[in-house]
Coordinates of C-alpha atoms and ligand atoms in Angstrom, one line a residue:
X1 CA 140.1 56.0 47.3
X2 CA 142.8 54.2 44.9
X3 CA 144.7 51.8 46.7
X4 CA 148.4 50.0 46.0
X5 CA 148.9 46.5 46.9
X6 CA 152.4 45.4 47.7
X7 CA 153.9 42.2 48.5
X8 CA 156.6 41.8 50.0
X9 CA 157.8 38.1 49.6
X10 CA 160.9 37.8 52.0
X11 CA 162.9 34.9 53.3
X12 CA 161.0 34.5 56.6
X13 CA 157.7 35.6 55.4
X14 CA 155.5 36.7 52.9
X15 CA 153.2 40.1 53.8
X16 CA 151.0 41.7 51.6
X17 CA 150.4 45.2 52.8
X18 CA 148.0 47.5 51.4
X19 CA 148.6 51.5 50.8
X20 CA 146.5 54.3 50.3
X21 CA 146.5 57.4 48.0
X22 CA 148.8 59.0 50.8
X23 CA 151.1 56.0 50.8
X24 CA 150.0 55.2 54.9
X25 CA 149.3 51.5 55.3
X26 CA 146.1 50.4 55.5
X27 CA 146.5 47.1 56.1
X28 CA 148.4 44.3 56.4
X29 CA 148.9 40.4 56.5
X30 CA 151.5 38.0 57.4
X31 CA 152.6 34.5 56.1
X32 CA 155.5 32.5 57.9
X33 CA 157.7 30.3 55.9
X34 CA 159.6 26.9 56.4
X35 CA 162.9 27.3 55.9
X36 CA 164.2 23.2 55.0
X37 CA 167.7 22.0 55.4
X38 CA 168.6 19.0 53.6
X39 CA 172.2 18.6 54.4
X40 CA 174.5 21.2 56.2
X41 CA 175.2 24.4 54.1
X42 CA 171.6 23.7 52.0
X43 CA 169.0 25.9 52.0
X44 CA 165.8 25.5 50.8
X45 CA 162.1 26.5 50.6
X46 CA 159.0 25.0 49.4
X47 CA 158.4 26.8 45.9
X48 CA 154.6 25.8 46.0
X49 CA 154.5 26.8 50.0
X50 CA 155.7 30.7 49.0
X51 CA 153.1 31.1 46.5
X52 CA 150.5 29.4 48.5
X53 CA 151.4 32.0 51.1
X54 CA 151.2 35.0 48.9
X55 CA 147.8 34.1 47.9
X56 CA 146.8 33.9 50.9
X57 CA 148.3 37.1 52.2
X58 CA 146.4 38.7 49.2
X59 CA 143.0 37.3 50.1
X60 CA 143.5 38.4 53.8
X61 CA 143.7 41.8 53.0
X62 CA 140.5 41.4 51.2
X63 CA 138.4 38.5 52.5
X64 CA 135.9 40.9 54.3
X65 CA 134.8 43.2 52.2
X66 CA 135.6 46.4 53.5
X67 CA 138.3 47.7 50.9
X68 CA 137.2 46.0 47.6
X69 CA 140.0 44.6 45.9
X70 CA 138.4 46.4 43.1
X71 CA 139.8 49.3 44.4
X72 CA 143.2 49.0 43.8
X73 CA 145.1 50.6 41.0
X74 CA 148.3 48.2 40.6
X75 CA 150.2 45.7 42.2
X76 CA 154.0 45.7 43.2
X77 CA 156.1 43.2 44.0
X78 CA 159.6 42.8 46.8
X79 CA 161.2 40.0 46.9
X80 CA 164.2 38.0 48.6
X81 CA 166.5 37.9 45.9
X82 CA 168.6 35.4 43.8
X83 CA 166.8 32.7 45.2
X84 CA 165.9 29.7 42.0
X85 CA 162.8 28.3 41.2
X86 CA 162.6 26.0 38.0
X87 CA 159.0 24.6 36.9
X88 CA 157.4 23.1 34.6
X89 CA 155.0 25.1 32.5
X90 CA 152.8 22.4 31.6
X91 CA 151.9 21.1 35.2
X92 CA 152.8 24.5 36.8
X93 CA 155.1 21.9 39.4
X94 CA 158.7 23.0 40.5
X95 CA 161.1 20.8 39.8
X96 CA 162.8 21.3 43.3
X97 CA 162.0 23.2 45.9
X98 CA 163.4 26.6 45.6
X99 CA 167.2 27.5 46.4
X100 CA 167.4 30.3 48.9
X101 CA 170.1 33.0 48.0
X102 CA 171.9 32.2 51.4
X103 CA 172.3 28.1 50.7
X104 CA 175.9 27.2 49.4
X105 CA 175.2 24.1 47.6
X106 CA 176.5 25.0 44.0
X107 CA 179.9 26.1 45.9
X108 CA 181.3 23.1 44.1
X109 CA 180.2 24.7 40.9
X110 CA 181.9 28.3 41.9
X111 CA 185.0 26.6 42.1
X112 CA 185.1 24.9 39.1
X113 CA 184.5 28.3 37.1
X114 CA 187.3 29.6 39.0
X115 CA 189.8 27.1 38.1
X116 CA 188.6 27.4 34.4
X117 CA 190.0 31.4 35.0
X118 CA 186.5 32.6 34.6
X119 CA 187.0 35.3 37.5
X120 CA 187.4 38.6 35.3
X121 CA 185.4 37.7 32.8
X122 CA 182.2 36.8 35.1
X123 CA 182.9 40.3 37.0
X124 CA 183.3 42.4 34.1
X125 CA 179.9 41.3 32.3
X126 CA 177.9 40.8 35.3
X127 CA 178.9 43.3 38.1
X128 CA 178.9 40.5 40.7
X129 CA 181.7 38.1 42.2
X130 CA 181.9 34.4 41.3
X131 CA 179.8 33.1 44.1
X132 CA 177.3 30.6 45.3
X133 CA 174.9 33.7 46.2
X134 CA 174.1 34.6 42.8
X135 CA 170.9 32.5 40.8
X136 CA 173.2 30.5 38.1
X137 CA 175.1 28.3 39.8
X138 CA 171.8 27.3 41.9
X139 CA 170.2 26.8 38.2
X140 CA 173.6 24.6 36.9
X141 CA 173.2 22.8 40.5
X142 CA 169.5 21.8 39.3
X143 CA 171.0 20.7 36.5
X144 CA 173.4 18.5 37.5
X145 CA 171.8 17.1 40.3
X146 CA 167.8 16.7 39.7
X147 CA 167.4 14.0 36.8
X148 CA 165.2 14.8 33.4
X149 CA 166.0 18.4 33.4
X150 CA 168.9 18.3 30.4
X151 CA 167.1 19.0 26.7
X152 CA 163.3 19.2 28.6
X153 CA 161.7 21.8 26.5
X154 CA 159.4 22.3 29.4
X155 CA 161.0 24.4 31.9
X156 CA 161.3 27.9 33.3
X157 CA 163.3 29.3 35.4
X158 CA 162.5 32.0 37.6
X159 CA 163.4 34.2 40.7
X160 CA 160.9 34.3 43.3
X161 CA 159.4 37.4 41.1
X162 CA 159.0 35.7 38.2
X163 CA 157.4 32.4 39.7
X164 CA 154.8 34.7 41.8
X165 CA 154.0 36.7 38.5
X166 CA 153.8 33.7 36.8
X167 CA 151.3 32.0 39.2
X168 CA 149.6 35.2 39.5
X169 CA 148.8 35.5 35.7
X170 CA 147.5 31.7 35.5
X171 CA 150.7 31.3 33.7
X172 CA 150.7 33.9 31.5
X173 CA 153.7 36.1 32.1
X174 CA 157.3 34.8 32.5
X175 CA 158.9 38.1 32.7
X176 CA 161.5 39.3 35.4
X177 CA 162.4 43.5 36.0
X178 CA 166.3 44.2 35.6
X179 CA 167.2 44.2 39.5
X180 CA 166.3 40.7 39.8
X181 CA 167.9 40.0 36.6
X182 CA 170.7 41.6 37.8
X183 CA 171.5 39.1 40.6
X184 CA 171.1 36.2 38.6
X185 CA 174.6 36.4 37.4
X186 CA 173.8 35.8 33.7
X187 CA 172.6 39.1 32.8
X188 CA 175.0 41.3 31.1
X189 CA 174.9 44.7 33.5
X190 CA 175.6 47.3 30.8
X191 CA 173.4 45.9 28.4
X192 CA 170.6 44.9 30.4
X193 CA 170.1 41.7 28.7
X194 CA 171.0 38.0 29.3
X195 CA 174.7 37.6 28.3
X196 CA 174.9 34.8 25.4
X197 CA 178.7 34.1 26.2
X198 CA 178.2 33.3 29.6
X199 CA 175.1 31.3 29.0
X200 CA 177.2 29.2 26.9
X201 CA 179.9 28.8 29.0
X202 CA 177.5 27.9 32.2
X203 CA 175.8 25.4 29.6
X204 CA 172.0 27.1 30.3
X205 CA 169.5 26.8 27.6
X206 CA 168.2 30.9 26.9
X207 CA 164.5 29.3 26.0
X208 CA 164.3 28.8 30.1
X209 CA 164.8 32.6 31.0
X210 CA 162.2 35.1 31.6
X211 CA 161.5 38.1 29.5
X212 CA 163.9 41.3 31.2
X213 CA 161.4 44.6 31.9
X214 CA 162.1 47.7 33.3
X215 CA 160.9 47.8 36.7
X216 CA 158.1 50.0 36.8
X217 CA 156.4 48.3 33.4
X218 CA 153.2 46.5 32.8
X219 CA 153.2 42.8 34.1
X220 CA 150.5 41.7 32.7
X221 CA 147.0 41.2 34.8
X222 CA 146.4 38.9 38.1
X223 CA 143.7 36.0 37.1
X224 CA 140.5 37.2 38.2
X225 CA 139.9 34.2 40.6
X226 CA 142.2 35.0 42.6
X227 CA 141.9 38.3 43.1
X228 CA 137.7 39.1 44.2
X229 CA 136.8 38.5 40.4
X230 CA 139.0 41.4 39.5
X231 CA 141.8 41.4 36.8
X232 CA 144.3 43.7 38.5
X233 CA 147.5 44.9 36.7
X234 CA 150.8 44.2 38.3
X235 CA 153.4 47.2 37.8
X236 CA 156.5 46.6 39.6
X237 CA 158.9 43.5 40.2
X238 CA 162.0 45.1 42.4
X239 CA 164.2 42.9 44.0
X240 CA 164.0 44.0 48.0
X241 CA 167.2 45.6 49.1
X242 CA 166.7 47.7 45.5
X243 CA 163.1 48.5 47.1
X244 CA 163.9 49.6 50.3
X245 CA 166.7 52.4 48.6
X246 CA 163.2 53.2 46.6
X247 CA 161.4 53.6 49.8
X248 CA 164.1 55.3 51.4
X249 CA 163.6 57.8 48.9
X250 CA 167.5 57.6 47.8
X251 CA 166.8 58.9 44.1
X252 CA 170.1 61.0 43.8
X253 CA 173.6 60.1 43.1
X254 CA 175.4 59.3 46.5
X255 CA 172.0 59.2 48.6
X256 CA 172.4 56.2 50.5
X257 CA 170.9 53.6 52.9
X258 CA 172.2 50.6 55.5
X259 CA 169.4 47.9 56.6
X260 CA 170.4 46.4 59.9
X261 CA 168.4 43.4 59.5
X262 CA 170.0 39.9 60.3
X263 CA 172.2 40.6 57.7
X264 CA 173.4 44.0 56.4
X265 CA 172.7 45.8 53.2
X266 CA 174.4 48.8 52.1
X267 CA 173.4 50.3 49.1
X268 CA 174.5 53.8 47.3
X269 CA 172.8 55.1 44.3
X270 CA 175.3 55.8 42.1
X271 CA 172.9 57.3 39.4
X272 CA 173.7 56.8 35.5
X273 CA 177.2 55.3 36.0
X274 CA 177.9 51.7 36.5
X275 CA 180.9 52.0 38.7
X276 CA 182.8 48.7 39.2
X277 CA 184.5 48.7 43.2
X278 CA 188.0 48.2 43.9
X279 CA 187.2 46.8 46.7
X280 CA 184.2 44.1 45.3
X281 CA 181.4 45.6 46.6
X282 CA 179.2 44.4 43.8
X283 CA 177.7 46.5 41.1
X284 CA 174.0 46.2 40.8
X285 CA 171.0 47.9 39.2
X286 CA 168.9 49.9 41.5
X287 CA 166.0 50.6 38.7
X288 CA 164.8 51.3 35.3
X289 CA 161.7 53.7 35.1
X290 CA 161.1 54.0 31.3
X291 CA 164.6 55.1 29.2
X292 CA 166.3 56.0 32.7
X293 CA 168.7 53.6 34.3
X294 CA 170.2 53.7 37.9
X295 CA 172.7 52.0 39.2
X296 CA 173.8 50.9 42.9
X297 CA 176.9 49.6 44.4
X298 CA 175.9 47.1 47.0
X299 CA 178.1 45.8 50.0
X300 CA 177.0 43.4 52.6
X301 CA 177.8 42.4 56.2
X302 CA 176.8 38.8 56.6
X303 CA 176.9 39.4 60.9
X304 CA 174.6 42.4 61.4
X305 CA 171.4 42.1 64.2
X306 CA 172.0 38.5 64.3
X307 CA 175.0 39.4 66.5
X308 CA 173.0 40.8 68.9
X309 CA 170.5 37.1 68.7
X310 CA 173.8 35.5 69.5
X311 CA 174.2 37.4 72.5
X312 CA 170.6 36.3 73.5
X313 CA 170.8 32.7 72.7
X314 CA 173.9 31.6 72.8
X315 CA 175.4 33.7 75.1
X316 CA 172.2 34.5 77.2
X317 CA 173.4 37.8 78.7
X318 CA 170.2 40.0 77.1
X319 CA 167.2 38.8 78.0
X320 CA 165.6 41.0 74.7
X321 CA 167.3 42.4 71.5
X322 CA 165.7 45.4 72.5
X323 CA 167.7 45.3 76.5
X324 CA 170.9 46.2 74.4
X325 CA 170.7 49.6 73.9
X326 CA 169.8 50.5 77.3
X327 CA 172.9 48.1 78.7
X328 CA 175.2 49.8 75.8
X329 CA 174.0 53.1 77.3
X330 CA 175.1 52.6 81.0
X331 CA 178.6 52.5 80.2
X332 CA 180.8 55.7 79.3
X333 CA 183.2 54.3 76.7
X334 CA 183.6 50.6 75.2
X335 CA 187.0 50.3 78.4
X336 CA 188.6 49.3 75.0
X337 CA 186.7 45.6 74.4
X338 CA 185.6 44.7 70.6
X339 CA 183.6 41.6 69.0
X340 CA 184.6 41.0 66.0
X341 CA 181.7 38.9 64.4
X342 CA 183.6 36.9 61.7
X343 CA 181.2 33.9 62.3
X344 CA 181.5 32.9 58.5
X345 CA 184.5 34.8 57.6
X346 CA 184.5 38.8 56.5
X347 CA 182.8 39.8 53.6
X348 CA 183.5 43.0 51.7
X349 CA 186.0 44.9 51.8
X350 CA 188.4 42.3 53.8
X351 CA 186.7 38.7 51.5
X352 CA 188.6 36.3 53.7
X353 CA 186.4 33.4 53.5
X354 CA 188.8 31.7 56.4
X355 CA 188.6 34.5 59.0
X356 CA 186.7 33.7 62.3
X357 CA 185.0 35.8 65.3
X358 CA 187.1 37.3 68.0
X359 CA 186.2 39.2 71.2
X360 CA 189.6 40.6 72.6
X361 CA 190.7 43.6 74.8
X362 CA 189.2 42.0 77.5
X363 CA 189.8 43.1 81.6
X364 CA 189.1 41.8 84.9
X365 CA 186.2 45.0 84.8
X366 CA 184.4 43.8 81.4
X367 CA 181.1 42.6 82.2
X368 CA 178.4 42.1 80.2
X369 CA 177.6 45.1 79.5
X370 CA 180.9 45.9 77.5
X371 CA 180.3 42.6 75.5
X372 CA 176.7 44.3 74.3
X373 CA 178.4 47.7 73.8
X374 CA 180.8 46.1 71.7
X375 CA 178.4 44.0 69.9
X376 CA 176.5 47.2 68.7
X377 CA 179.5 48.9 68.4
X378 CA 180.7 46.5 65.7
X379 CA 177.4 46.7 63.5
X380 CA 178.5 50.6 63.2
X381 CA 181.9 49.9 62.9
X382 CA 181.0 47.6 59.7
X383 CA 179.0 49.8 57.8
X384 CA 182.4 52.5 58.3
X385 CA 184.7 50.0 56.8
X386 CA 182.0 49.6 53.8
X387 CA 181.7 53.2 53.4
X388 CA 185.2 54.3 53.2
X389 CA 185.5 51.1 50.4
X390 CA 182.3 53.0 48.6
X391 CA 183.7 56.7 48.7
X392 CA 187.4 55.5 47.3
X393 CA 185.1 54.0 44.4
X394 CA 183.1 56.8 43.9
X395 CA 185.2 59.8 44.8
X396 CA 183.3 61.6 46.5
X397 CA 181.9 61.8 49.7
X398 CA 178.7 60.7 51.1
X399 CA 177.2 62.8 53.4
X400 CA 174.1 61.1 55.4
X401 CA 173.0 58.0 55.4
X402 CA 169.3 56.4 56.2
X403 CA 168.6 53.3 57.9
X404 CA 165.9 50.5 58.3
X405 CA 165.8 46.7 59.4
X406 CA 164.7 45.6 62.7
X407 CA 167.6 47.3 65.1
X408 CA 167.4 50.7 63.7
X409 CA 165.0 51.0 66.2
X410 CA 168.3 50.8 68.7
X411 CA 169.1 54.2 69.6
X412 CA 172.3 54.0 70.8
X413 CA 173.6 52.2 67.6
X414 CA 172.1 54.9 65.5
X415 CA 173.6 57.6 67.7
X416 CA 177.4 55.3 67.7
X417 CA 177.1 55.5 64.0
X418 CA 176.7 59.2 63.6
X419 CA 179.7 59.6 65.9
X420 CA 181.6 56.9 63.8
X421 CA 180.6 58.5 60.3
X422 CA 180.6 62.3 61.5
X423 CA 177.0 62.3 59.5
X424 CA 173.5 62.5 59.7
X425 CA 171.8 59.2 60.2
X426 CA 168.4 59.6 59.3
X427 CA 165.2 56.8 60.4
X428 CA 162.0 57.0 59.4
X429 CA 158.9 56.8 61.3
X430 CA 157.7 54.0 59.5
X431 CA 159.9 51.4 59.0
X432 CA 158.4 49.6 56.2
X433 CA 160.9 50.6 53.7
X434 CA 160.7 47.4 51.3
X435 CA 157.1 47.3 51.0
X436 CA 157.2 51.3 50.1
X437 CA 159.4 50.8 47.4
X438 CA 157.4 48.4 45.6
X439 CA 154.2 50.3 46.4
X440 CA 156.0 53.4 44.9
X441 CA 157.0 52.0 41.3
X442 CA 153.7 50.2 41.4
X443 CA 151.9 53.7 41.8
X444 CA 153.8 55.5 39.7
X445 CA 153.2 53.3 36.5
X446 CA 149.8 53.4 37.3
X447 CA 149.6 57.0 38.2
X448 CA 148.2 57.4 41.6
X449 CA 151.6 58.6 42.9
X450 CA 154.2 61.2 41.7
X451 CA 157.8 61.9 42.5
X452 CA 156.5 64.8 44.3
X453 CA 154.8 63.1 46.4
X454 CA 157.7 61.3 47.6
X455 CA 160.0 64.6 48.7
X456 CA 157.9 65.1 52.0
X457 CA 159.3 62.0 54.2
X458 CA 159.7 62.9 57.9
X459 CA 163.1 61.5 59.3
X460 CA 164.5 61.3 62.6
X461 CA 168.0 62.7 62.5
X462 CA 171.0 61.2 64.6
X463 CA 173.4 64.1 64.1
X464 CA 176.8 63.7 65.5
X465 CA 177.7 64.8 69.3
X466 CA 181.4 63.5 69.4
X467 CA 184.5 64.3 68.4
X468 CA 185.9 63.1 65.3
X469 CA 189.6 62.6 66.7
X470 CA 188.3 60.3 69.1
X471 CA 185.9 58.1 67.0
X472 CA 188.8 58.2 65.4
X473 CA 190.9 56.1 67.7
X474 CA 187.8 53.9 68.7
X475 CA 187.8 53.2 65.3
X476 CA 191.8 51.9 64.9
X477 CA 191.0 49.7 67.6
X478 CA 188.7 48.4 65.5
X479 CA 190.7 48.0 62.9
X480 CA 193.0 46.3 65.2
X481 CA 191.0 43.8 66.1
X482 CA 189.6 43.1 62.4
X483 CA 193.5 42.3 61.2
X484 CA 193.8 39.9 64.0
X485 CA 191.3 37.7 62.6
X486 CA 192.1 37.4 58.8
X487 CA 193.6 34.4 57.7
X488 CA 194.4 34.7 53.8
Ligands
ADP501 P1 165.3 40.3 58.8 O1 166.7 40.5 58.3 O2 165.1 38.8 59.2 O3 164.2 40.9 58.0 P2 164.8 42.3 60.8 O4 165.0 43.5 59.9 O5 163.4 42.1 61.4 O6 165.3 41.0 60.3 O7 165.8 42.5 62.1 C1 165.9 41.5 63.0 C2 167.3 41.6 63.7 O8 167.4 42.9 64.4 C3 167.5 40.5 64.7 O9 168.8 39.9 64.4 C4 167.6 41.2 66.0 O10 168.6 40.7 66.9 C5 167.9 42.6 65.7 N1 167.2 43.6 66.5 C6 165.9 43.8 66.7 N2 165.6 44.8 67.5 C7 166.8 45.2 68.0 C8 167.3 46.3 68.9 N3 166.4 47.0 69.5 N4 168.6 46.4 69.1 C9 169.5 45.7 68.4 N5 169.2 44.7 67.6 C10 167.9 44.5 67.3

């Protein structure tokens, strides 16, 4: 038996999880992480901790001897994305701890670019919007505020990729693939290199940046100590939202999938052609298997499952995320109640930073259950309003859509959104998306798996059962309710 290691390096915690020729798991281990907050709207993680843990993942899978680590043919590896490690390559120390993608420290720094006029330019070169989110204002924010760092010869930079690999090869490697490189905001989306203009203008030194590979390429080797005396070769860096389209075998133009995680992620292959959004979604790179590129267009929903938390813990009227969809259930219709979750403002394709939550249409009759209804209800309704953005950009329609993330396993949301979309929405058994993706470009490079191989998934459908006309008007109530929250 050949084997496929993936980790899986994700914002809460780091899992290694071990596939076999067949691409079943075999096994699988689990790391928490600390998330730290120095000061409100900061968020950090221990650079050293998240490495620590993915070596210890790795030896868990192995530290008894029954599969020898021997055995396996490549590594691959997920990870969160955009977050910013910088390190020195003598010592191997971070400078900092590492900026997590979701911490809006360098927002200072976004709107200083902006009042320079750098809007167009930044969005044109980069596919991305001028944003705290993306990897170089978190590397300009190290700059500026950790002293010694200006004209030290010494550092790297990496995302949480490129630090693992780097680690993992006894320093050896300092290479990123071109979907992590593509949320950094430096590289230059058409080109697939780092952009010299912008690197200028953002004052960051090219000697720090790692080496851009495709991402199903040769990574160099894992040092043998830490991997059961065993040099194996690491084949895939993807970025994790990129890995679970990957794993959601979306390889066509328009194939398309939504993780309801905390968050949202909506992702649509858009094949060859780099398609820049009216409606800033962003523009991103999906993969590059040897001279073939793919592209995605990416929207996100900052309020997805986390909705349903609130509900829990704030609102304590679930006991269980998991209560929902048998509550949503009971009731007929929604008696005409919507939440709108705009807890930080709306992201794409309304952007209006100042826009808060709303629950409205409320009667003497609505109890808690129409609250949850509407809660779930509004995850679907989100992924319709980024949809609609996506297939005026593309023009053409998409026809199904597959899911993942923790409350896919909600039926009645799955079933809401097939009314909503009039499509298909299509879950797989095993809901391990991420870690699949990376496992696949790691197996392919190394040839244990083929493309064939991965044509056979087994989906569950959700096919529509209601009428169009009146998911229709469900929907402009909706709609409703989402203009009666934007500020700007
Ligand atoms: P993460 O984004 O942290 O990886 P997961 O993909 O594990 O999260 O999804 C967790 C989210 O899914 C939580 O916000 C939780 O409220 C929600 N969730 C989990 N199970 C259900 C369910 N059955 N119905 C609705 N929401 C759920």
């Amino acid at each position: 038996m050949r084997y496929i290691l993936a980790i899986d390096q994700g914002t809460t915690s780091t899992r290694a999880i071990l596939f076999d020729e067949n691409q079943n798991v075999v096994k699988v281990a689990q790391k928490a992480l600390t998330n730290i907050f120095p000061h409100p709207g900061h968020v950090e993680q221990d650079a050293q901790e998240i490495w620590l843990s993915a070596l210890s993942v790795i030896q868990e899978i192995f530290y008894d001897g029954k599969i020898k680590a021997q055995e396996v043919a490549s590594i691959g590896i997920a990870n969160q994305r955009e977050t910013t490690v910088i390190w020195d390559k003598e010592s191997g120390q971070p400078v900092y701890n590492a900026i997590v993608w979701q911490s809006r420290q360098s927002s200072y720094i976004v709107d200083r670019i902006k009042k320079a006029g750098y809007d167009n330019l930044f969005k044109e070169k980069t596919g991305l919007l001028l944003d705290p989110y993306f990897s170089f204002t978190k590397i300009m924010w190290l700059y500026e505020n950790i002293p010694g760092l200006k004209n030290n010869e010494n550092l790297l930079f990496g995302t949480v990729d490129t630090w693992l690999l780097w680690k993992l090869t006894g320093g050896k490697v300092h290479a990123t693939d071109v979907t992590n490189a593509s949320r950094t905001g430096l590289m230059n989306i058409a080109k697939l290199d780092w952009d010299d203009e912008l690197l200028k203008l953002f004052d960051i030194p090219r000697s720090i940046l790692p080496e851009i590979k495709d991402t199903a390429a040769d990574f160099g080797k894992v040092l043998e100590y830490y991997f059961f005396a065993y040099a194996c070769p690491i084949m895939s860096l993807i970025g994790d939202q990129q890995a679970a389209l990957f794993g959601q075998s979306c390889f066509k133009r328009g194939e398309s999938k939504n993780t309801y995680g905390t968050g949202g992620f909506l992702l649509i292959n858009t094949g060859a052609s780099l398609i820049k959004s009216k409606h800033d979604l962003l523009s991103t790179v999906a993969w590059k298997i040897g001279n073939e590129i793919t592209y995605a267009l990416e929207g996100s929903i900052f309020v997805s499952g986390s909705l349903i938390q609130w509900l829990r813990d704030s609102l304590k009227i679930i006991g269980k995320a998991q209560d929902s969809e048998a509550i949503a259930s009971s009731i007929d219709d929604n008696g005409g109640v919507y939440i709108v979750p705009a807890f930080t403002g709306m992201g794409a394709p309304y952007w209006d930073k100042k826009a808060r939550g709303l629950i409205c249409g409320l009667t003497r009759g609505s109890d808690h259950r129409y609250l949850v209804r509407a809660a779930l209800e509004a995850m679907a309704y989100q992924v319709k309003d980024l949809l609609d953005a996506v297939e005026e950009d593309i023009g053409y329609k998409i026809d199904s859509l597959r899911v993942d993330g923790g409350a896919a396993s909600n039926n009645f949301l799955l079933q809401f959104q097939s009314d909503l979309l009039q499509m298909p929405i299509m879950r797989k058994p095993m809901q391990e998306s991420t870690a699949l993706g990376a496992a696949r470009m790691a197996g392919l490079k190394a040839g244990v798996y083929h493309y064939e191989d991965f044509t056979n998934d087994t989906f569950t459908a959700f096919e529509p059962q209601k009428d169009a006309e009146m998911m229709n008007l469900y929907y402009q109530g909706w709609l409703k309710a989402v203009a009666k929250c934007l500020k700007d």
